[in-house]
Coordinates of C-alpha atoms and ligand atoms in Angstrom, one line a residue:
M689 CA 0.0 0.1 -0.1
S690 CA 1.7 3.6 -0.9
L691 CA 0.1 6.8 0.6
R692 CA -1.6 8.8 -1.9
L693 CA -4.3 11.8 -2.5
L694 CA -7.6 10.0 -3.7
P695 CA -8.6 11.3 -7.5
D696 CA -11.3 14.0 -7.3
V697 CA -14.1 11.8 -8.8
L698 CA -13.4 9.1 -5.6
A699 CA -13.2 11.7 -3.2
N700 CA -16.5 13.3 -4.3
Q701 CA -18.4 10.1 -4.6
I702 CA -16.9 9.3 -0.7
A703 CA -18.3 13.0 0.4
A704 CA -21.6 12.3 -1.5
G705 CA -22.3 9.3 0.8
E706 CA -22.7 12.0 3.5
V707 CA -24.0 14.6 1.8
V708 CA -26.6 13.0 -0.4
E709 CA -28.0 10.1 1.4
R710 CA -31.0 9.8 -0.8
P711 CA -33.3 11.7 -3.1
A712 CA -34.7 14.2 -0.5
A713 CA -31.1 15.4 0.2
V714 CA -30.8 16.3 -3.3
V715 CA -33.8 18.2 -3.2
K716 CA -32.6 19.8 -0.1
E717 CA -29.3 20.8 -1.4
L718 CA -30.7 22.4 -4.8
V719 CA -33.5 24.2 -3.0
E720 CA -31.2 25.5 -0.5
N721 CA -29.1 26.9 -3.0
S722 CA -32.2 28.2 -5.3
I723 CA -32.9 30.1 -1.8
D724 CA -29.2 31.4 -1.2
A725 CA -29.6 32.9 -5.2
G726 CA -32.4 34.9 -3.9
A727 CA -35.3 33.0 -5.9
T728 CA -38.8 34.0 -5.2
R729 CA -40.3 30.9 -7.0
I730 CA -38.7 27.4 -6.8
E731 CA -40.4 24.5 -8.8
V732 CA -39.3 21.1 -7.9
L733 CA -40.1 18.1 -10.4
V734 CA -39.3 14.5 -9.6
R735 CA -39.7 11.6 -11.4
D736 CA -40.3 7.8 -9.6
G737 CA -39.9 9.4 -5.7
G738 CA -36.5 10.9 -7.3
R739 CA -34.7 7.9 -8.5
A740 CA -35.4 8.9 -12.3
E741 CA -35.0 12.6 -12.3
I742 CA -34.9 15.2 -9.8
T743 CA -35.3 18.7 -11.4
V744 CA -34.9 22.0 -9.6
A745 CA -35.7 25.7 -11.1
D746 CA -35.7 28.7 -10.1
N747 CA -35.6 32.7 -10.7
G748 CA -32.7 33.5 -8.8
R749 CA -29.3 35.4 -9.3
G750 CA -28.5 32.9 -12.2
M751 CA -24.8 31.7 -13.5
T752 CA -22.1 33.1 -15.9
A753 CA -20.6 30.4 -17.8
A754 CA -17.2 30.6 -15.7
E755 CA -19.6 30.1 -12.7
L756 CA -21.1 27.0 -14.2
E757 CA -17.6 25.7 -15.3
L758 CA -16.4 26.0 -11.5
C759 CA -19.6 25.4 -9.3
V760 CA -19.0 21.5 -10.0
E761 CA -15.6 21.5 -8.7
R762 CA -15.0 20.6 -5.2
H763 CA -15.4 23.0 -2.6
A764 CA -16.0 25.8 -5.2
T765 CA -18.9 28.1 -3.3
S766 CA -19.5 31.8 -3.7
K767 CA -21.0 31.8 -0.2
L768 CA -17.8 32.1 2.5
A769 CA -17.3 35.6 1.3
D770 CA -14.8 36.3 4.2
D771 CA -13.7 33.0 4.9
D772 CA -15.4 33.5 8.2
L773 CA -17.2 30.1 9.5
E774 CA -18.1 31.8 12.7
N775 CA -20.5 34.2 10.7
I776 CA -22.8 32.0 8.2
R777 CA -25.6 33.7 6.9
T778 CA -26.3 31.2 3.6
L779 CA -27.9 27.9 3.8
G780 CA -25.2 26.5 1.7
F781 CA -21.2 27.1 2.5
R782 CA -19.2 24.2 2.1
G783 CA -19.1 23.8 -1.7
E784 CA -19.6 20.4 -1.8
A785 CA -23.3 19.7 -2.9
L786 CA -23.2 20.0 -6.5
P787 CA -19.7 18.2 -6.8
S788 CA -21.0 15.3 -4.6
I789 CA -24.3 14.9 -6.7
A790 CA -22.6 15.2 -10.1
A791 CA -20.2 12.4 -8.8
V792 CA -23.2 10.1 -8.4
A793 CA -25.5 11.0 -11.0
R794 CA -26.0 12.3 -14.5
V795 CA -26.5 16.4 -13.7
V796 CA -27.1 19.1 -16.1
I797 CA -27.0 22.6 -14.7
A798 CA -28.4 25.5 -16.9
G799 CA -28.0 29.2 -16.1
R800 CA -28.2 32.5 -17.5
A801 CA -25.8 35.2 -16.6
P802 CA -26.9 37.4 -13.9
G803 CA -28.2 40.9 -13.9
E804 CA -28.5 40.8 -17.7
G805 CA -32.2 40.5 -18.1
D806 CA -33.9 38.5 -20.7
A807 CA -31.3 39.3 -23.1
G808 CA -28.2 37.5 -20.9
E809 CA -26.8 34.7 -22.7
A810 CA -27.7 31.2 -21.2
W811 CA -25.2 28.3 -20.8
Q812 CA -25.6 24.5 -19.4
I813 CA -23.1 22.3 -18.3
R814 CA -23.1 18.4 -18.1
V815 CA -21.4 16.2 -15.3
E816 CA -22.0 12.3 -15.3
G817 CA -20.8 10.1 -12.6
G818 CA -17.9 13.0 -12.0
K819 CA -17.1 13.2 -15.4
K820 CA -17.4 17.0 -16.9
F821 CA -18.5 17.7 -20.7
P822 CA -17.9 20.9 -22.2
L823 CA -20.3 24.1 -22.0
E824 CA -23.1 24.4 -24.3
P825 CA -25.4 27.3 -25.2
A826 CA -28.7 26.8 -23.6
A827 CA -32.4 27.9 -23.7
R828 CA -32.7 28.5 -20.4
Q829 CA -34.6 32.1 -20.0
E830 CA -34.1 32.9 -15.9
G831 CA -32.3 31.9 -13.2
T832 CA -30.7 28.3 -12.8
R833 CA -32.1 25.0 -13.7
V834 CA -30.4 21.6 -12.1
E835 CA -31.7 18.4 -13.5
V836 CA -30.4 15.1 -11.9
R837 CA -31.4 11.9 -13.5
D838 CA -30.5 8.5 -12.6
I839 CA -29.1 9.0 -8.9
F840 CA -26.5 6.9 -7.5
Y841 CA -26.1 5.0 -11.1
A842 CA -22.4 5.4 -10.8
T843 CA -22.7 3.8 -6.8
P844 CA -24.6 0.9 -7.5
A845 CA -24.1 -0.1 -3.5
R846 CA -26.0 3.4 -2.5
L847 CA -28.9 2.6 -5.1
K848 CA -30.0 -0.4 -3.2
F849 CA -30.7 1.5 -0.3
L850 CA -33.1 3.3 -1.8
K851 CA -36.7 2.7 -0.6
S852 CA -39.8 2.5 -2.5
P853 CA -40.6 5.5 -4.9
R854 CA -43.6 6.7 -2.3
T855 CA -41.4 6.4 0.7
E856 CA -38.7 8.6 -1.0
Q857 CA -41.6 10.7 -2.3
G858 CA -42.5 11.4 1.5
H859 CA -38.9 12.4 2.7
I860 CA -38.8 14.8 -0.7
L861 CA -42.3 16.6 0.2
D862 CA -41.1 16.7 4.1
I863 CA -37.9 18.3 3.5
L864 CA -39.7 20.8 1.0
R865 CA -42.6 21.7 3.6
R866 CA -39.8 22.3 6.0
L867 CA -38.1 24.7 3.6
A868 CA -41.3 26.4 2.6
M869 CA -42.2 27.0 6.2
A870 CA -39.0 28.7 6.8
Y871 CA -39.1 31.0 3.7
P872 CA -43.2 31.9 3.4
A873 CA -42.4 34.8 0.8
I874 CA -40.8 32.3 -1.7
G875 CA -43.1 30.2 -3.7
F876 CA -43.0 26.5 -3.9
S877 CA -44.0 23.8 -5.6
L878 CA -43.7 19.9 -6.3
A879 CA -44.9 17.6 -8.8
D880 CA -44.0 13.9 -9.3
G881 CA -44.6 13.6 -13.1
E882 CA -47.7 15.0 -14.0
R883 CA -48.9 15.1 -10.6
V884 CA -48.9 18.3 -8.4
I885 CA -48.1 17.3 -4.8
L886 CA -47.5 20.8 -3.2
N887 CA -48.6 24.2 -4.6
L888 CA -47.5 26.9 -2.3
P889 CA -47.8 30.4 -4.0
P890 CA -45.3 33.4 -2.6
G891 CA -47.0 34.7 0.3
G892 CA -47.4 38.6 0.8
G893 CA -47.9 40.6 3.9
D894 CA -45.5 40.8 6.6
L895 CA -43.2 38.2 7.8
L896 CA -45.4 37.0 10.7
E897 CA -48.8 37.1 8.6
S898 CA -47.3 35.2 5.7
R899 CA -45.8 32.9 8.0
L900 CA -48.7 32.2 9.7
D901 CA -50.3 31.6 5.9
R902 CA -47.7 29.0 5.3
I903 CA -47.9 27.3 8.8
A904 CA -51.9 26.7 8.1
A905 CA -51.5 25.7 4.4
I906 CA -48.4 23.0 5.9
M907 CA -50.0 21.9 9.3
G908 CA -53.3 22.3 8.9
R909 CA -56.0 25.1 9.6
D910 CA -56.6 22.9 12.6
F911 CA -53.0 24.0 14.1
A912 CA -53.2 27.5 13.1
A913 CA -56.9 27.7 14.9
N914 CA -55.3 26.0 17.9
A915 CA -51.7 27.6 18.2
L916 CA -50.2 29.6 20.8
V917 CA -47.8 32.4 19.9
I918 CA -44.4 32.3 21.1
D919 CA -42.2 35.5 21.1
A920 CA -39.4 35.7 23.7
E921 CA -36.0 37.1 23.9
R922 CA -32.9 36.0 25.9
D923 CA -29.1 37.5 25.7
G924 CA -29.3 38.1 21.8
F925 CA -31.3 34.8 21.3
S926 CA -35.2 35.1 20.2
L927 CA -37.4 32.7 19.5
G928 CA -40.8 33.2 17.7
G929 CA -43.5 31.2 16.2
H930 CA -46.4 28.8 17.1
V931 CA -47.1 25.9 19.4
G932 CA -50.2 23.5 19.6
L933 CA -52.3 23.2 22.5
P934 CA -51.7 20.1 24.5
T935 CA -54.9 18.3 23.1
L936 CA -53.5 18.5 19.6
N937 CA -50.5 16.0 19.7
G938 CA -48.8 13.5 17.7
R939 CA -47.7 10.1 18.0
N940 CA -44.0 11.5 16.7
A941 CA -42.4 14.5 16.1
A942 CA -43.3 14.7 12.3
K943 CA -45.1 17.8 13.2
Q944 CA -42.7 19.6 15.1
F945 CA -40.9 22.3 12.7
L946 CA -37.7 23.9 14.1
F947 CA -35.5 26.2 12.7
V948 CA -32.5 28.0 13.7
N949 CA -31.5 31.2 11.9
G950 CA -33.6 29.9 8.9
R951 CA -32.3 26.7 8.8
P952 CA -34.4 23.7 9.6
V953 CA -32.9 21.5 11.8
R954 CA -33.6 18.2 13.5
D955 CA -31.4 18.6 16.8
K956 CA -31.7 16.6 20.0
L957 CA -31.5 19.6 22.2
L958 CA -34.1 21.7 20.6
F959 CA -36.6 18.5 20.6
V960 CA -35.9 17.4 24.3
A961 CA -36.5 20.8 25.7
L962 CA -39.7 21.2 23.4
R963 CA -40.9 17.8 24.9
G964 CA -39.7 19.0 28.6
A965 CA -41.9 22.5 28.1
Y966 CA -44.7 20.0 27.6
R967 CA -44.0 17.5 30.2
D968 CA -46.8 18.5 33.1
V969 CA -49.5 18.7 30.2
L970 CA -48.7 15.6 28.0
A971 CA -48.4 12.1 28.2
A972 CA -44.4 10.8 27.8
D973 CA -45.6 9.2 24.7
R974 CA -47.3 12.0 22.8
Y975 CA -45.5 14.9 21.2
P976 CA -46.4 18.4 20.6
L977 CA -47.0 20.4 17.6
A978 CA -44.7 23.3 17.0
A979 CA -43.2 25.6 14.3
L980 CA -40.6 27.5 16.2
F981 CA -38.1 29.9 14.6
M982 CA -35.0 30.7 16.8
G983 CA -32.8 33.6 15.8
A984 CA -29.1 33.0 17.4
P985 CA -26.2 35.4 17.1
F986 CA -24.1 34.0 14.2
D987 CA -21.4 33.4 16.8
Q988 CA -23.2 31.6 19.3
V989 CA -24.2 28.7 17.1
D990 CA -22.5 26.4 14.6
V991 CA -24.1 25.0 11.5
N992 CA -20.9 23.1 10.3
V993 CA -21.2 20.0 12.7
H994 CA -22.4 17.4 9.9
P995 CA -22.6 17.7 6.0
A996 CA -26.2 17.3 5.9
K997 CA -26.4 20.8 8.2
T998 CA -29.3 19.5 10.2
E999 CA -27.6 19.7 13.5
V1000 CA -26.2 22.7 15.2
R1001 CA -24.3 23.3 18.2
F1002 CA -24.8 26.1 20.5
R1003 CA -22.4 27.8 22.5
D1004 CA -24.5 28.0 25.7
A1005 CA -26.9 24.9 25.4
G1006 CA -28.3 25.7 29.0
L1007 CA -29.3 29.3 27.5
V1008 CA -31.0 27.9 24.5
R1009 CA -32.8 25.3 26.6
G1010 CA -34.2 27.6 29.2
L1011 CA -35.4 30.0 26.6
I1012 CA -37.5 27.3 24.9
V1013 CA -38.8 25.8 27.8
G1014 CA -39.5 29.3 29.6
A1015 CA -41.1 30.5 26.4
V1016 CA -43.2 27.4 26.1
R1017 CA -44.3 27.3 29.5
H1018 CA -45.2 30.6 29.8
A1019 CA -47.5 30.5 26.8
L1020 CA -49.1 27.4 28.0
A1021 CA -49.7 29.0 31.6
G1022 CA -51.4 31.9 29.9
A1023 CA -53.7 29.4 28.2
G1024 CA -54.6 27.8 31.3
Y1025 CA -52.7 24.7 31.3
R1026 CA -51.2 23.7 34.3
T1027 CA -53.3 25.5 36.3
A1028 CA -56.2 24.9 34.5
S1029 CA -59.7 23.8 36.6
R1030 CA -63.2 24.7 36.5
A1031 CA -65.7 25.9 39.2
S1032 CA -67.8 22.6 40.6
P1033 CA -71.1 22.1 39.7
F1034 CA -71.6 20.7 43.0
G1035 CA -71.2 23.8 45.4
P1036 CA -68.5 23.5 48.2
G1037 CA -66.9 20.3 49.4
G1038 CA -66.9 19.4 46.2
G1039 CA -63.7 20.8 44.7
G1040 CA -63.0 21.8 41.1
G1041 CA -62.6 19.2 38.6
R1042 CA -59.3 18.6 37.1
R1043 CA -59.2 19.3 33.7
Y1044 CA -56.9 16.6 31.8
P1045 CA -55.8 18.2 28.9
S1046 CA -53.3 15.6 28.1
R1047 CA -56.0 12.8 27.5
G1048 CA -57.2 13.6 24.3
L1049 CA -57.4 12.6 20.6
G1050 CA -57.3 8.7 21.7
E1051 CA -54.1 8.8 23.5
S1052 CA -52.9 5.3 24.2
T1053 CA -51.6 4.6 27.8
T1054 CA -49.0 2.2 28.9
A1055 CA -50.0 0.0 31.8
Y1056 CA -47.0 -0.2 34.5
H1057 CA -47.4 -3.5 36.8
A1058 CA -44.5 -2.5 39.5
P1059 CA -45.7 -3.0 42.7
L1060 CA -47.2 0.3 44.5
P1061 CA -44.3 1.2 46.8
G1062 CA -44.2 2.6 50.2
F1063 CA -47.9 1.8 51.2
D1064 CA -48.4 -0.9 53.4
A1065 CA -50.6 -2.6 51.2
P1066 CA -52.3 -5.9 52.2
P1067 CA -51.8 -8.7 49.5
A1068 CA -52.6 -7.9 46.3
T1069 CA -55.2 -10.9 46.0
V1070 CA -57.7 -9.2 48.1
A1071 CA -60.3 -7.8 46.3
A1072 CA -61.1 -4.0 47.0
E1073 CA -64.4 -4.7 49.0
T1074 CA -63.4 -7.4 51.3
I1075 CA -60.8 -5.0 52.7
C1076 CA -63.1 -3.1 54.7
E1077 CA -66.7 -3.1 54.3
D1078 CA -67.1 -0.4 56.9
Y1079 CA -66.6 2.6 54.6
S1080 CA -68.2 5.0 57.1
E1081 CA -64.7 5.0 59.1
Y1082 CA -62.8 6.3 55.8
P1083 CA -63.4 9.9 54.7
L1084 CA -62.4 9.0 51.3
G1085 CA -64.3 5.6 51.7
V1086 CA -63.6 2.2 49.8
A1087 CA -62.3 2.2 46.4
R1088 CA -64.7 0.2 44.0
A1089 CA -63.1 0.6 40.7
Q1090 CA -60.3 2.2 38.3
L1091 CA -61.6 4.1 35.5
H1092 CA -59.7 5.1 32.3
E1093 CA -56.4 3.6 34.2
T1094 CA -56.5 7.1 35.9
Y1095 CA -59.4 7.6 38.0
I1096 CA -60.1 5.8 41.1
V1097 CA -64.1 5.6 42.3
A1098 CA -64.8 5.2 46.1
E1099 CA -67.9 4.9 48.0
T1100 CA -67.9 6.9 51.0
A1101 CA -71.0 6.8 54.1
D1102 CA -72.8 9.5 52.2
G1103 CA -71.3 9.7 48.6
I1104 CA -68.7 9.1 46.1
V1105 CA -65.2 10.3 46.0
I1106 CA -63.4 10.5 42.5
V1107 CA -59.5 10.4 42.6
D1108 CA -57.0 11.7 40.4
Q1109 CA -54.2 9.1 41.2
H1110 CA -51.7 10.7 39.5
A1111 CA -52.0 13.9 41.1
A1112 CA -52.5 12.4 44.3
H1113 CA -49.4 10.4 43.9
E1114 CA -47.6 13.5 43.2
R1115 CA -49.0 15.5 46.4
L1116 CA -47.8 12.5 48.5
V1117 CA -44.5 12.3 47.1
H1118 CA -44.3 16.2 47.8
E1119 CA -45.3 15.6 51.4
R1120 CA -43.2 12.7 52.0
I1121 CA -40.2 14.5 50.3
K1122 CA -40.6 17.7 52.7
E1123 CA -41.1 15.5 55.8
S1124 CA -37.8 13.6 55.1
L1125 CA -35.9 16.4 54.4
A1126 CA -36.9 17.7 57.6
R1127 CA -35.4 14.3 59.2
G1128 CA -32.1 14.7 57.1
G1129 CA -32.7 13.3 53.9
V1130 CA -34.5 11.2 51.2
A1131 CA -34.0 7.3 51.8
R1132 CA -32.7 6.2 48.5
Q1133 CA -33.0 2.7 46.9
G1134 CA -30.0 1.5 44.8
L1135 CA -30.7 0.4 41.2
L1136 CA -29.8 -3.0 40.3
I1137 CA -28.3 -2.0 37.2
P1138 CA -27.0 1.8 37.5
E1139 CA -28.9 3.5 34.5
V1140 CA -26.5 5.8 32.2
V1141 CA -29.2 8.7 30.7
E1142 CA -27.7 10.3 27.6
L1143 CA -28.0 14.2 27.6
D1144 CA -26.4 17.0 25.9
A1145 CA -23.1 18.1 27.6
A1146 CA -24.7 21.4 29.3
A1147 CA -27.7 19.4 30.7
A1148 CA -25.3 16.8 32.0
A1149 CA -23.1 19.4 33.7
G1150 CA -26.2 21.1 35.1
L1151 CA -27.1 18.2 36.9
C1152 CA -23.7 17.5 38.0
A1153 CA -23.2 20.7 39.6
R1154 CA -26.4 19.8 41.6
A1155 CA -25.6 16.1 42.3
A1156 CA -25.2 17.1 46.1
E1157 CA -28.6 18.5 46.2
L1158 CA -30.2 16.0 44.3
E1159 CA -28.4 13.3 46.3
E1160 CA -30.4 14.9 49.7
L1161 CA -33.8 14.5 47.5
G1162 CA -32.8 10.8 47.1
L1163 CA -31.3 10.7 43.5
A1164 CA -27.7 9.8 43.6
L1165 CA -25.9 10.4 40.2
E1166 CA -22.5 11.2 38.9
P1167 CA -20.8 12.3 35.4
F1168 CA -20.2 9.6 33.0
G1169 CA -18.6 11.0 30.1
P1170 CA -19.1 14.6 28.4
G1171 CA -22.8 14.1 27.7
A1172 CA -24.1 11.5 30.4
V1173 CA -24.8 10.7 33.6
V1174 CA -25.2 7.7 35.7
V1175 CA -27.8 7.0 37.9
R1176 CA -26.9 4.6 40.9
E1177 CA -29.7 5.3 43.3
A1178 CA -33.2 6.7 43.0
P1179 CA -35.6 7.9 46.0
A1180 CA -37.5 4.9 47.3
L1181 CA -40.8 6.3 47.5
L1182 CA -41.1 6.6 43.6
G1183 CA -41.3 2.7 43.3
E1184 CA -40.2 1.6 40.0
A1185 CA -39.3 5.0 38.4
D1186 CA -38.9 5.8 35.1
I1187 CA -35.1 7.2 35.4
Q1188 CA -34.5 8.2 32.1
G1189 CA -37.6 10.5 31.7
L1190 CA -37.1 11.4 35.5
V1191 CA -33.5 12.8 34.8
R1192 CA -34.1 14.6 31.5
D1193 CA -37.0 16.1 33.0
L1194 CA -34.9 17.3 36.0
A1195 CA -32.4 18.7 34.1
D1196 CA -34.9 20.8 31.9
D1197 CA -35.9 22.0 35.7
L1198 CA -32.9 23.0 36.4
A1199 CA -32.0 24.7 33.0
E1200 CA -35.3 26.8 33.7
L1201 CA -34.4 27.8 37.0
G1202 CA -31.0 28.8 36.5
G1203 CA -27.9 28.5 38.8
A1204 CA -29.4 30.8 41.7
V1205 CA -32.3 29.2 43.2
A1206 CA -31.7 26.1 45.4
L1207 CA -33.2 23.1 44.9
K1208 CA -35.2 23.0 48.1
E1209 CA -36.7 26.3 47.5
S1210 CA -38.3 25.1 44.3
L1211 CA -39.3 21.6 45.8
G1212 CA -42.9 21.5 44.4
R1213 CA -41.5 21.4 40.8
V1214 CA -38.8 18.9 41.8
C1215 CA -41.5 16.9 43.6
A1216 CA -44.0 17.1 40.5
T1217 CA -41.3 16.0 38.1
M1218 CA -40.3 13.1 40.5
A1219 CA -43.9 12.0 40.8
C1220 CA -44.8 12.3 37.1
H1221 CA -42.3 9.2 36.6
G1222 CA -42.8 7.5 39.4
S1223 CA -44.9 4.2 39.6
V1224 CA -48.5 5.8 40.2
R1225 CA -48.6 8.0 37.3
A1226 CA -51.7 8.3 35.1
G1227 CA -52.4 5.3 33.1
R1228 CA -51.2 2.7 35.3
R1229 CA -53.6 0.1 36.2
L1230 CA -54.1 -0.2 40.1
N1231 CA -55.6 -3.3 42.0
G1232 CA -58.2 -2.8 44.6
A1233 CA -55.4 -3.0 47.6
E1234 CA -53.0 -0.6 46.0
M1235 CA -56.1 1.6 45.5
N1236 CA -57.0 1.3 48.9
A1237 CA -53.4 1.9 50.2
L1238 CA -53.5 5.6 48.0
L1239 CA -56.6 6.3 50.0
R1240 CA -55.6 5.7 53.3
E1241 CA -52.3 7.4 52.7
M1242 CA -54.1 10.3 51.5
E1243 CA -56.0 10.4 54.3
Q1244 CA -53.1 10.5 56.9
T1245 CA -51.5 13.4 54.7
P1246 CA -52.0 17.2 55.3
L1247 CA -52.7 19.1 52.2
A1248 CA -53.5 15.8 50.1
G1249 CA -56.6 17.6 49.0
Q1250 CA -54.6 19.4 46.5
C1251 CA -51.8 18.4 44.1
S1252 CA -48.5 20.6 43.9
H1253 CA -49.9 22.5 41.0
G1254 CA -53.1 24.0 43.4
R1255 CA -55.2 21.3 41.5
P1256 CA -57.7 19.2 43.6
T1257 CA -56.6 15.6 43.9
Y1258 CA -60.0 14.4 44.2
V1259 CA -63.7 15.3 44.2
E1260 CA -66.5 14.3 46.4
L1261 CA -70.2 14.0 45.2
K1262 CA -72.8 13.8 48.1
L1263 CA -75.8 11.4 47.2
A1264 CA -77.7 14.5 47.9
D1265 CA -75.9 16.5 45.3
I1266 CA -76.6 13.3 42.8
E1267 CA -80.2 13.1 43.6
K1268 CA -80.6 16.7 42.8
L1269 CA -78.9 16.0 39.4
F1270 CA -81.3 13.4 38.9
G1271 CA -84.5 15.7 40.0
R1272 CA -85.3 13.5 42.8
R1273 CA -85.1 16.2 45.6
Ligands
ADP2500 P1 -22.5 25.8 -1.4 O1 -24.0 25.9 -1.6 O2 -22.6 25.0 -0.3 O3 -21.7 26.9 -1.7 P2 -22.9 23.9 -4.0 O4 -22.0 22.8 -4.3 O5 -24.2 23.7 -3.1 O6 -22.1 24.3 -2.6 O7 -22.9 25.2 -4.9 C1 -21.7 25.7 -5.2 C2 -21.9 27.1 -5.8 O8 -22.6 26.9 -7.1 C3 -22.9 28.2 -4.9 O9 -21.8 28.7 -4.1 C4 -23.4 29.2 -5.9 O10 -22.1 30.3 -6.1 C5 -23.5 28.2 -7.1 N1 -25.0 27.8 -7.5 C6 -25.4 26.7 -7.1 N2 -26.8 26.5 -7.0 C7 -26.9 27.8 -7.8 C8 -28.5 28.4 -7.9 N3 -29.5 27.8 -7.9 N4 -28.3 29.7 -8.5 C9 -27.2 30.4 -8.1 N5 -26.3 29.9 -8.3 C10 -25.9 28.7 -7.7
MG2501 MG1 -25.5 24.4 -1.6

């Protein structure tokens, strides 16, 4: 073996492996070039899901003959004007896309010289599998047109990994939607052969108006009508856009559109922060809908993390996370979530009914079957009604049923009690943590297998900085490499807790709290987070013994009638009230 420089074609094919993993990536690179060229109208045509052809035509500034010659060369770019990677204002900057695409497909690029009006001469260049042909005159009248045929014909191994045309077309549509949302003033269209799949006219009016129109066109009128406006700023960062009410949620992150400086990103830090913001109001397996636009000082964000440019790195990840969590929670609180309750129709003593915004839209819940911890429950085989028939002794009665894996229905001497099991447990956890703290610390339980939780570096550092405080609260963790922590012990009273979720959410809490506040001072928040990941959360099926143990525990706990957010944990209906409802009195 001898050391040598790779021939250009090979180097480009290797680069193509990262830049153009599939037809949608080609669409992304070409459309980004059109946006960078100042186009106001971008037309995309694909055939066979992009496998046979991808053509992108724009009305941007165009290219001269010399630029056409150069643009397919490796690392040729007109965009890094001052060679300044710290100050990237265009979508492209690596000068890799066109040569990479041309190395694996048959490409024709036609352009008209910029600034010469319709009289300007047009040229085209052809490159096939990295082989360049001489310039030819072209008929193209405006902007630039890039035609890509037979993608991966030059790299058959890659070709095998293409999915069905339908799947590839889905990816293309997704990419185009994301770019279209970021640039509402630009008109976009997508056709597959004869069939028009997307047609978005250029938006007029100011940015916010045209953006909302674009969002509605892409996410549906439903979202636009049920979304909360986000508008926040912190230390030179801005965050705008819209997030959905919790009742509008999805099974995955497909309807989360996140942008940093006009660039669509799929960044873990941002996704996790968004989820953290909804933690109190949305089940763990549901995803909020969002279109969020972050403006970051150019020197605070690095977009040069991966050739596909969909990941970013922030200098201060904690600040970014705090901005998102804070702004979204603020909007949700303004809309009445987290504290939402309405007056009980049953008068005093009844308490307010708790609104459960998270349980909309046919949400599925997971049942956990871990034993209920901390309660001295009789053997689980004892049926609820045989434990104590003499319910007159118990203010909260005897559990008769569990409904929707969320509510315990109990019979009292003169009425019915409905308990929100999750809210009640949250309250109990809060009270017991307070009690234990007063006695010197919360009992910890060693995990059989220490659990490693992957976070970003800032979140991990934030947690580790508070390790001593967290340990007092029952959670023992240590750093585990730059972006992870390992948890060795958890609060015993949580039972079989979801450690991953707990640690991530605590990291969000810490980011939101900032450095100054002692954890004990925001105990309510921390306890709520803990209870959320303990074993009695909503959606867990409880047996009779567990339900009754929970009721008895509530009776012994001061303030058990309210969860930490001030919502009632149970509602009582007197028989007299029920009779009134039926017109019997
Ligand atoms: P990058 O976008 O990173 O600069 P590309 O390989 O995607 O690299 O493009 C190389 C260059 O070709 C661009 O810098 C630009 O000057 C030119 N170019 C590409 N597409 C267009 C277009 N649609 N209109 C005008 N110029 C373009
Ligand atoms: Mg480019």
